[in-house]
CSV table of C-alpha atoms in Angstrom, one decimal:
chain,number,residue,atom,x,y,z
A,850,MET,CA,152.5,-89.5,-57.9
A,851,THR,CA,155.5,-87.8,-59.2
A,852,GLU,CA,158.8,-88.1,-57.3
A,853,PRO,CA,159.8,-85.4,-55.0
A,854,SER,CA,162.8,-83.2,-56.6
A,855,PRO,CA,166.1,-83.6,-54.7
A,856,LYS,CA,166.8,-80.9,-52.3
A,857,LYS,CA,169.7,-78.6,-53.4
A,858,SER,CA,172.9,-78.9,-51.2
A,859,LYS,CA,173.0,-77.1,-47.9
A,860,ILE,CA,176.7,-77.4,-48.2
A,861,SER,CA,178.2,-74.2,-49.4
A,862,SER,CA,180.8,-74.1,-52.0
A,863,LEU,CA,183.4,-72.8,-49.5
A,864,ALA,CA,182.8,-75.6,-47.2
A,865,GLN,CA,183.0,-78.1,-50.0
A,866,LEU,CA,186.3,-76.3,-51.3
A,867,LYS,CA,187.7,-76.9,-47.7
A,868,ASN,CA,187.3,-80.6,-48.2
A,869,PHE,CA,189.7,-80.6,-51.1
A,870,THR,CA,191.9,-77.3,-50.6
A,871,VAL,CA,193.5,-75.5,-47.8
A,872,VAL,CA,191.6,-72.0,-47.9
A,873,VAL,CA,193.7,-69.1,-47.2
A,874,ALA,CA,192.4,-65.5,-46.7
A,875,ASP,CA,194.1,-62.9,-49.0
A,876,THR,CA,193.4,-59.9,-46.8
A,877,GLY,CA,194.6,-58.1,-43.8
A,878,ASP,CA,191.1,-57.5,-42.4
A,879,PHE,CA,190.6,-59.5,-39.2
A,880,GLU,CA,186.7,-59.5,-39.2
A,881,THR,CA,187.0,-61.4,-42.5
A,882,MET,CA,189.2,-64.0,-40.8
A,883,LYS,CA,186.9,-64.3,-38.2
A,884,LYS,CA,184.0,-64.7,-40.5
A,885,TYR,CA,185.2,-67.2,-42.8
A,886,LYS,CA,187.7,-69.2,-40.3
A,887,PRO,CA,190.6,-69.8,-43.1
A,888,THR,CA,193.5,-72.1,-42.0
A,889,ASP,CA,196.1,-69.6,-43.2
A,890,ALA,CA,196.2,-66.0,-44.2
A,891,THR,CA,198.4,-63.9,-46.5
A,892,THR,CA,199.2,-60.2,-46.9
A,893,ASN,CA,201.0,-57.7,-49.0
A,894,PRO,CA,201.9,-54.1,-49.0
A,895,SER,CA,198.4,-53.3,-50.7
A,896,LEU,CA,196.4,-55.0,-47.9
A,897,ILE,CA,198.4,-53.6,-45.2
A,898,LEU,CA,198.1,-50.1,-46.8
A,899,ALA,CA,194.4,-50.5,-47.1
A,900,ALA,CA,194.1,-51.7,-43.3
A,901,ALA,CA,196.3,-49.0,-42.1
A,902,LYS,CA,193.7,-46.3,-43.5
A,903,MET,CA,190.8,-48.2,-41.3
A,904,PRO,CA,190.2,-46.7,-37.9
A,905,GLN,CA,189.8,-50.1,-36.2
A,906,TYR,CA,193.7,-50.6,-36.6
A,907,LYS,CA,194.5,-47.1,-35.1
A,908,ASP,CA,196.1,-48.8,-31.9
A,909,LEU,CA,198.2,-51.2,-34.0
A,910,ILE,CA,199.5,-48.0,-36.0
A,911,SER,CA,200.1,-46.3,-32.7
A,912,LYS,CA,202.2,-49.2,-31.1
A,913,ALA,CA,204.3,-49.6,-34.4
A,914,LEU,CA,205.1,-45.5,-34.1
A,915,LYS,CA,205.9,-45.8,-30.2
A,916,LEU,CA,208.4,-48.9,-31.1
A,917,ALA,CA,209.9,-46.9,-34.0
A,918,VAL,CA,210.5,-43.9,-32.0
A,919,ALA,CA,212.2,-46.1,-29.4
A,920,ASN,CA,214.4,-47.7,-31.9
A,921,GLY,CA,215.2,-45.4,-34.5
A,922,LYS,CA,217.5,-42.1,-34.4
A,923,THR,CA,216.6,-40.5,-37.5
A,924,ILE,CA,213.0,-39.9,-39.4
A,925,GLU,CA,214.4,-42.4,-41.9
A,926,GLU,CA,215.3,-45.0,-39.4
A,927,GLN,CA,212.1,-44.7,-37.5
A,928,THR,CA,210.2,-45.0,-40.7
A,929,GLU,CA,211.8,-48.2,-41.6
A,930,GLU,CA,211.1,-49.5,-38.1
A,931,ALA,CA,207.5,-48.4,-38.1
A,932,MET,CA,207.0,-50.2,-41.4
A,933,ASP,CA,208.5,-53.4,-40.1
A,934,ASN,CA,206.8,-53.2,-36.7
A,935,LEU,CA,203.6,-52.6,-38.6
A,936,VAL,CA,204.0,-55.7,-40.8
A,937,VAL,CA,204.8,-57.9,-37.6
A,938,LEU,CA,202.1,-56.7,-35.5
A,939,PHE,CA,199.5,-57.2,-38.2
A,940,GLY,CA,200.9,-60.8,-38.6
A,941,THR,CA,201.0,-61.4,-35.0
A,942,GLU,CA,197.2,-60.2,-34.6
A,943,ILE,CA,196.4,-62.4,-37.6
A,944,LEU,CA,197.9,-65.5,-36.1
A,945,SER,CA,195.7,-65.1,-32.9
A,946,LEU,CA,192.8,-65.6,-35.3
A,947,ILE,CA,193.8,-68.6,-37.5
A,948,PRO,CA,195.3,-71.9,-36.7
A,949,GLY,CA,197.8,-72.1,-39.4
A,950,ARG,CA,200.4,-69.6,-41.0
A,951,VAL,CA,200.6,-65.9,-41.9
A,952,SER,CA,202.5,-64.9,-44.9
A,953,THR,CA,204.8,-61.7,-44.5
A,954,GLU,CA,206.1,-59.9,-47.3
A,955,VAL,CA,209.4,-58.5,-47.8
A,956,ASP,CA,209.4,-55.1,-49.6
A,957,ALA,CA,209.0,-55.4,-53.0
A,958,ARG,CA,211.8,-52.7,-53.7
A,959,LEU,CA,214.3,-55.4,-52.5
A,960,SER,CA,213.2,-57.9,-55.3
A,961,PHE,CA,216.5,-57.7,-57.1
A,962,ASP,CA,218.8,-57.8,-53.9
A,963,LYS,CA,219.3,-61.3,-52.4
A,964,GLU,CA,221.3,-60.2,-49.3
A,965,ALA,CA,218.9,-57.6,-48.3
A,966,SER,CA,216.1,-59.8,-48.7
A,967,ILE,CA,217.9,-62.3,-46.8
A,968,ALA,CA,218.6,-59.7,-43.8
A,969,LYS,CA,214.9,-58.4,-43.9
A,970,ALA,CA,213.4,-61.7,-43.5
A,971,ILE,CA,215.6,-62.7,-40.8
A,972,LYS,CA,214.6,-59.6,-38.9
A,973,TYR,CA,211.0,-60.2,-39.4
A,974,ILE,CA,211.5,-63.7,-37.9
A,975,GLU,CA,213.4,-62.5,-35.0
A,976,MET,CA,210.7,-59.9,-34.3
A,977,TYR,CA,208.2,-62.5,-34.3
A,978,GLU,CA,210.1,-64.8,-32.0
A,979,LYS,CA,210.4,-61.8,-29.6
A,980,ALA,CA,206.4,-61.5,-29.8
A,981,GLY,CA,206.5,-65.3,-28.8
A,982,ILE,CA,205.6,-66.5,-32.3
A,983,ALA,CA,207.5,-69.5,-33.6
A,984,LYS,CA,209.1,-69.2,-37.0
A,985,GLU,CA,207.0,-72.4,-38.0
A,986,ARG,CA,203.9,-70.4,-38.3
A,987,ILE,CA,205.5,-67.8,-40.8
A,988,LEU,CA,206.0,-67.7,-44.3
A,989,ILE,CA,208.3,-65.2,-45.7
A,990,LYS,CA,206.8,-63.9,-48.9
A,991,LEU,CA,209.3,-62.8,-51.7
A,992,ALA,CA,209.0,-62.0,-55.4
A,993,SER,CA,209.7,-64.6,-57.9
A,994,THR,CA,212.8,-63.1,-59.3
A,995,TRP,CA,216.0,-65.2,-59.7
A,996,GLU,CA,217.4,-63.0,-56.8
A,997,GLY,CA,214.2,-63.7,-54.6
A,998,ILE,CA,214.2,-67.3,-55.3
A,999,GLN,CA,217.8,-67.5,-54.4
A,1000,ALA,CA,217.4,-65.7,-51.2
A,1001,ALA,CA,214.6,-68.0,-50.3
A,1002,LYS,CA,217.0,-71.0,-50.9
A,1003,VAL,CA,219.3,-69.6,-48.4
A,1004,LEU,CA,216.5,-68.8,-46.0
A,1005,GLU,CA,215.1,-72.4,-46.4
A,1006,GLN,CA,218.3,-74.2,-46.2
A,1007,GLU,CA,220.8,-72.3,-44.0
A,1008,HIS,CA,218.0,-70.7,-41.4
A,1009,GLY,CA,215.2,-73.0,-41.6
A,1010,ILE,CA,212.9,-69.9,-42.6
A,1011,HIS,CA,209.8,-70.9,-44.7
A,1012,CYS,CA,209.1,-69.0,-47.8
A,1013,ASN,CA,206.3,-68.0,-50.1
A,1014,LEU,CA,207.3,-67.1,-53.6
A,1015,THR,CA,205.0,-64.5,-55.1
A,1016,LEU,CA,204.3,-62.8,-58.4
A,1017,LEU,CA,204.8,-66.0,-60.2
A,1018,PHE,CA,203.6,-66.2,-63.7
A,1019,SER,CA,205.4,-69.3,-65.5
A,1020,LEU,CA,206.3,-72.7,-65.2
A,1021,TYR,CA,210.0,-71.7,-65.2
A,1022,GLN,CA,209.7,-69.5,-62.2
A,1023,ALA,CA,207.9,-72.5,-60.5
A,1024,ILE,CA,210.7,-75.0,-61.2
A,1025,ALA,CA,213.2,-72.6,-60.0
A,1026,CYS,CA,211.4,-72.4,-56.6
A,1027,ALA,CA,210.8,-76.3,-56.6
A,1028,GLU,CA,214.4,-77.0,-57.5
A,1029,SER,CA,215.3,-74.5,-54.5
A,1030,ASP,CA,213.0,-76.4,-52.1
A,1031,VAL,CA,211.2,-73.6,-51.2
A,1032,THR,CA,208.1,-74.2,-49.1
A,1033,LEU,CA,205.3,-72.7,-51.0
A,1034,ILE,CA,204.8,-70.8,-54.3
A,1035,SER,CA,201.8,-68.4,-55.3
A,1036,PRO,CA,201.2,-68.6,-58.9
A,1037,PHE,CA,198.7,-66.0,-59.9
A,1038,VAL,CA,195.7,-66.6,-62.0
A,1039,GLY,CA,193.6,-63.5,-62.2
A,1040,ARG,CA,196.5,-61.2,-63.5
A,1041,ILE,CA,197.3,-63.8,-66.3
A,1042,LEU,CA,193.8,-63.6,-67.3
A,1043,ASP,CA,194.0,-59.8,-67.3
A,1044,TRP,CA,197.0,-60.0,-69.6
A,1045,HIS,CA,195.3,-62.3,-72.1
A,1046,VAL,CA,191.9,-60.1,-72.1
A,1047,ALA,CA,194.1,-56.8,-72.7
A,1048,ASN,CA,196.7,-58.3,-75.2
A,1049,THR,CA,194.6,-60.8,-77.4
A,1050,ASP,CA,191.3,-60.8,-79.3
A,1051,LYS,CA,189.7,-63.3,-76.8
A,1052,LYS,CA,187.9,-61.2,-74.0
A,1053,SER,CA,186.1,-64.1,-71.7
A,1054,PHE,CA,187.1,-67.5,-71.1
A,1055,GLU,CA,185.5,-70.6,-69.6
A,1056,PRO,CA,186.9,-71.5,-66.3
A,1057,LEU,CA,188.6,-74.5,-67.3
A,1058,LYS,CA,189.9,-72.6,-70.4
A,1059,ASP,CA,191.1,-69.5,-68.3
A,1060,PRO,CA,194.9,-69.3,-69.0
A,1061,GLY,CA,195.6,-68.4,-65.5
A,1062,VAL,CA,193.7,-71.7,-64.2
A,1063,GLN,CA,195.7,-73.5,-67.1
A,1064,SER,CA,198.9,-72.3,-65.9
A,1065,VAL,CA,198.3,-73.3,-62.3
A,1066,THR,CA,197.1,-76.6,-63.4
A,1067,ASN,CA,200.1,-77.3,-65.4
A,1068,ILE,CA,202.5,-76.2,-62.3
A,1069,TYR,CA,200.6,-78.5,-59.9
A,1070,ASN,CA,200.7,-81.3,-62.2
A,1071,TYR,CA,204.4,-80.8,-62.8
A,1072,PHE,CA,205.0,-80.7,-59.3
A,1073,LYS,CA,203.1,-83.7,-58.5
A,1074,LYS,CA,204.7,-85.8,-61.4
A,1075,PHE,CA,208.3,-85.2,-60.3
A,1076,ASN,CA,207.7,-85.3,-56.6
A,1077,TYR,CA,208.5,-82.0,-55.5
A,1078,LYS,CA,207.8,-81.0,-51.9
A,1079,THR,CA,207.0,-77.4,-52.9
A,1080,VAL,CA,203.1,-76.8,-52.4
A,1081,VAL,CA,201.3,-74.7,-54.6
A,1082,MET,CA,198.9,-71.8,-53.7
A,1083,GLY,CA,196.8,-70.4,-56.4
A,1084,ALA,CA,196.5,-66.8,-56.1
A,1085,SER,CA,194.9,-63.4,-57.5
A,1086,PHE,CA,191.3,-64.5,-58.5
A,1087,ARG,CA,188.8,-62.5,-60.6
A,1088,ASN,CA,185.7,-64.8,-59.9
A,1089,ILE,CA,184.7,-68.0,-58.2
A,1090,GLY,CA,184.6,-70.0,-61.6
A,1091,GLU,CA,188.5,-69.9,-61.6
A,1092,ILE,CA,188.6,-71.0,-57.9
A,1093,LYS,CA,186.1,-73.9,-58.5
A,1094,ALA,CA,188.1,-74.9,-61.5
A,1095,LEU,CA,191.1,-75.3,-59.2
A,1096,ALA,CA,189.5,-77.1,-56.5
A,1097,GLY,CA,192.1,-79.6,-55.2
A,1098,CYS,CA,195.1,-77.5,-55.3
A,1099,ASP,CA,197.0,-77.7,-52.3
A,1100,LEU,CA,196.1,-74.1,-51.1
A,1101,LEU,CA,194.1,-71.3,-52.6
A,1102,THR,CA,194.2,-67.8,-51.3
A,1103,ILE,CA,190.9,-66.0,-51.7
A,1104,SER,CA,189.7,-62.4,-51.3
A,1105,PRO,CA,186.7,-61.5,-48.7
A,1106,LYS,CA,184.2,-60.6,-51.7
A,1107,LEU,CA,185.1,-64.1,-53.2
A,1108,LEU,CA,185.0,-65.8,-50.0
A,1109,GLU,CA,181.6,-64.4,-49.6
A,1110,GLU,CA,180.3,-65.6,-53.1
A,1111,LEU,CA,181.7,-69.0,-52.2
A,1112,GLU,CA,180.0,-69.1,-49.1
A,1113,LEU,CA,176.5,-67.9,-50.4
A,1114,SER,CA,176.8,-70.6,-53.3
A,1115,ASN,CA,175.8,-74.3,-52.9
A,1116,GLU,CA,176.8,-75.5,-56.4
A,1117,PRO,CA,178.4,-78.9,-56.3
A,1118,LEU,CA,182.3,-78.9,-56.7
A,1119,THR,CA,184.5,-81.2,-58.8
A,1120,GLU,CA,187.9,-82.0,-57.4
A,1121,TYR,CA,189.9,-81.1,-60.7
A,1122,LEU,CA,193.4,-81.0,-59.2
A,1123,THR,CA,194.7,-84.3,-57.9
A,1124,VAL,CA,198.1,-86.3,-57.1
A,1125,LYS,CA,196.8,-89.0,-59.4
A,1126,ASN,CA,196.1,-86.7,-62.5
A,1127,GLY,CA,199.3,-84.9,-62.0
A,1128,LYS,CA,201.4,-88.4,-61.9
A,1129,ALA,CA,199.5,-89.4,-64.8
A,1130,SER,CA,200.0,-86.1,-66.9
A,1131,ASP,CA,202.7,-86.4,-69.9
A,1132,LEU,CA,204.9,-83.4,-68.8
A,1133,LYS,CA,208.6,-83.7,-69.6
A,1134,LYS,CA,211.4,-82.8,-67.0
A,1135,ILE,CA,212.8,-79.3,-67.7
A,1136,GLU,CA,216.3,-78.4,-66.5
A,1137,ILE,CA,216.8,-74.9,-65.4
A,1138,ASP,CA,219.9,-72.7,-64.3
A,1139,GLU,CA,220.1,-69.0,-64.1
A,1140,ALA,CA,220.8,-68.4,-67.7
A,1141,LYS,CA,217.6,-70.5,-69.0
A,1142,PHE,CA,215.8,-69.0,-66.3
A,1143,ARG,CA,216.4,-65.3,-67.5
A,1144,TRP,CA,215.9,-66.4,-71.2
A,1145,GLU,CA,212.6,-68.0,-70.7
A,1146,MET,CA,211.4,-65.0,-68.7
A,1147,ASN,CA,212.6,-62.8,-71.5
A,1148,GLU,CA,210.7,-64.9,-74.1
A,1149,ASP,CA,207.4,-65.1,-72.1
A,1150,LYS,CA,206.0,-61.3,-72.6
A,1151,MET,CA,203.1,-62.0,-70.2
A,1152,ALA,CA,205.2,-63.3,-67.2
A,1153,ASN,CA,207.6,-60.6,-67.9
A,1154,ASP,CA,205.4,-58.0,-67.9
A,1155,LYS,CA,203.3,-59.0,-65.1
A,1156,LEU,CA,206.3,-59.8,-63.0
A,1157,SER,CA,207.6,-56.2,-63.5
A,1158,GLU,CA,204.1,-54.6,-62.9
A,1159,GLY,CA,203.5,-56.5,-59.9
A,1160,ILE,CA,206.9,-55.2,-58.4
A,1161,ARG,CA,206.2,-51.8,-59.3
A,1162,ASN,CA,202.6,-51.6,-58.0
A,1163,PHE,CA,203.6,-53.3,-54.5
A,1164,ALA,CA,206.8,-50.9,-54.4
A,1165,ALA,CA,204.3,-47.9,-54.9
A,1166,ASP,CA,202.0,-49.1,-52.0
A,1167,SER,CA,205.0,-49.5,-49.9
A,1168,ARG,CA,206.1,-45.8,-50.7
A,1169,LYS,CA,202.4,-44.6,-50.1
A,1170,LEU,CA,202.5,-46.4,-46.6
A,1171,GLU,CA,205.9,-44.9,-45.7
A,1172,LYS,CA,204.8,-41.6,-46.6
A,1173,ILE,CA,201.9,-41.9,-44.1
A,1174,LEU,CA,204.0,-43.3,-41.2
A,1175,THR,CA,206.7,-40.5,-41.9
A,1176,GLU,CA,204.0,-37.8,-41.6
A,1177,MET,CA,202.7,-39.3,-38.3
A,1178,LEU,CA,206.2,-39.6,-37.1
A,1179,ASN,CA,206.8,-36.1,-37.7
A,1180,LYS,CA,204.0,-34.9,-35.8
A,1181,ILE,CA,205.4,-37.1,-32.7
A,1182,ASN,CA,208.7,-35.8,-33.1
């Protein structure tokens, strides 16, 4: 008599991942959040732009426009108010669907303006508080430029506003964030892979050899080895292999398509990232200041290319959203 073959696990890869890692929805779509029940959610101009074109969000757009007309005198002022209101209204709606926090992004066009970034972040928090949302449930999202990191330092230390530093592609960006005591960083995975595929002879990588996975693993281990309080949220994935290879990371922000693939998969997961492994790593402490930061970013073509490209693309989406809202405001006025 033959032994019965073991039954395949009924536990989805997504459910397994939630045992190791806080899962964050990388989307502005409310239905996705209801379906996959992430702890946190994150948005950016591209996601807000996509959602703003969907008919189910018509009421939110209308509300943002009405508030803009009431608070702005010129079309330019009204457009800026509409943009700010739309971002906060989306965030408020998202927070009614999740137990944790939402990341709200400061316009990428302010990425090199420390003071303007601080002012915009404070405005967002005041708007959320007016809507009855405590600042503890908000992460202000800023690009990981030197100016963005210094803005986050002021927001964290002087205003008690938690920040999420995005468009992060290098260990030096990560260390500058950790030294500034920011709450969270979002090192990108898929965009690092994209760069290597486009700029080297190697066109495919096993998950654990993926250069984006290795970058996030290195950052995570560095933070754990040197006891930084800043947490790591891997972002920008191209496939679920990258996600599975980062199981154990503090947080992972995942698109709806990949959330669905993880839900449908029941392959067993291994917890690759652990505090114990980080502590045992042979990484050396790196001292960093502005000159060191700028030099190392200049020397890292991939990080420099992807940071610049990311800022340009998010800024372009902000301009597109602005144009849509301006056209709607012109019809109202």
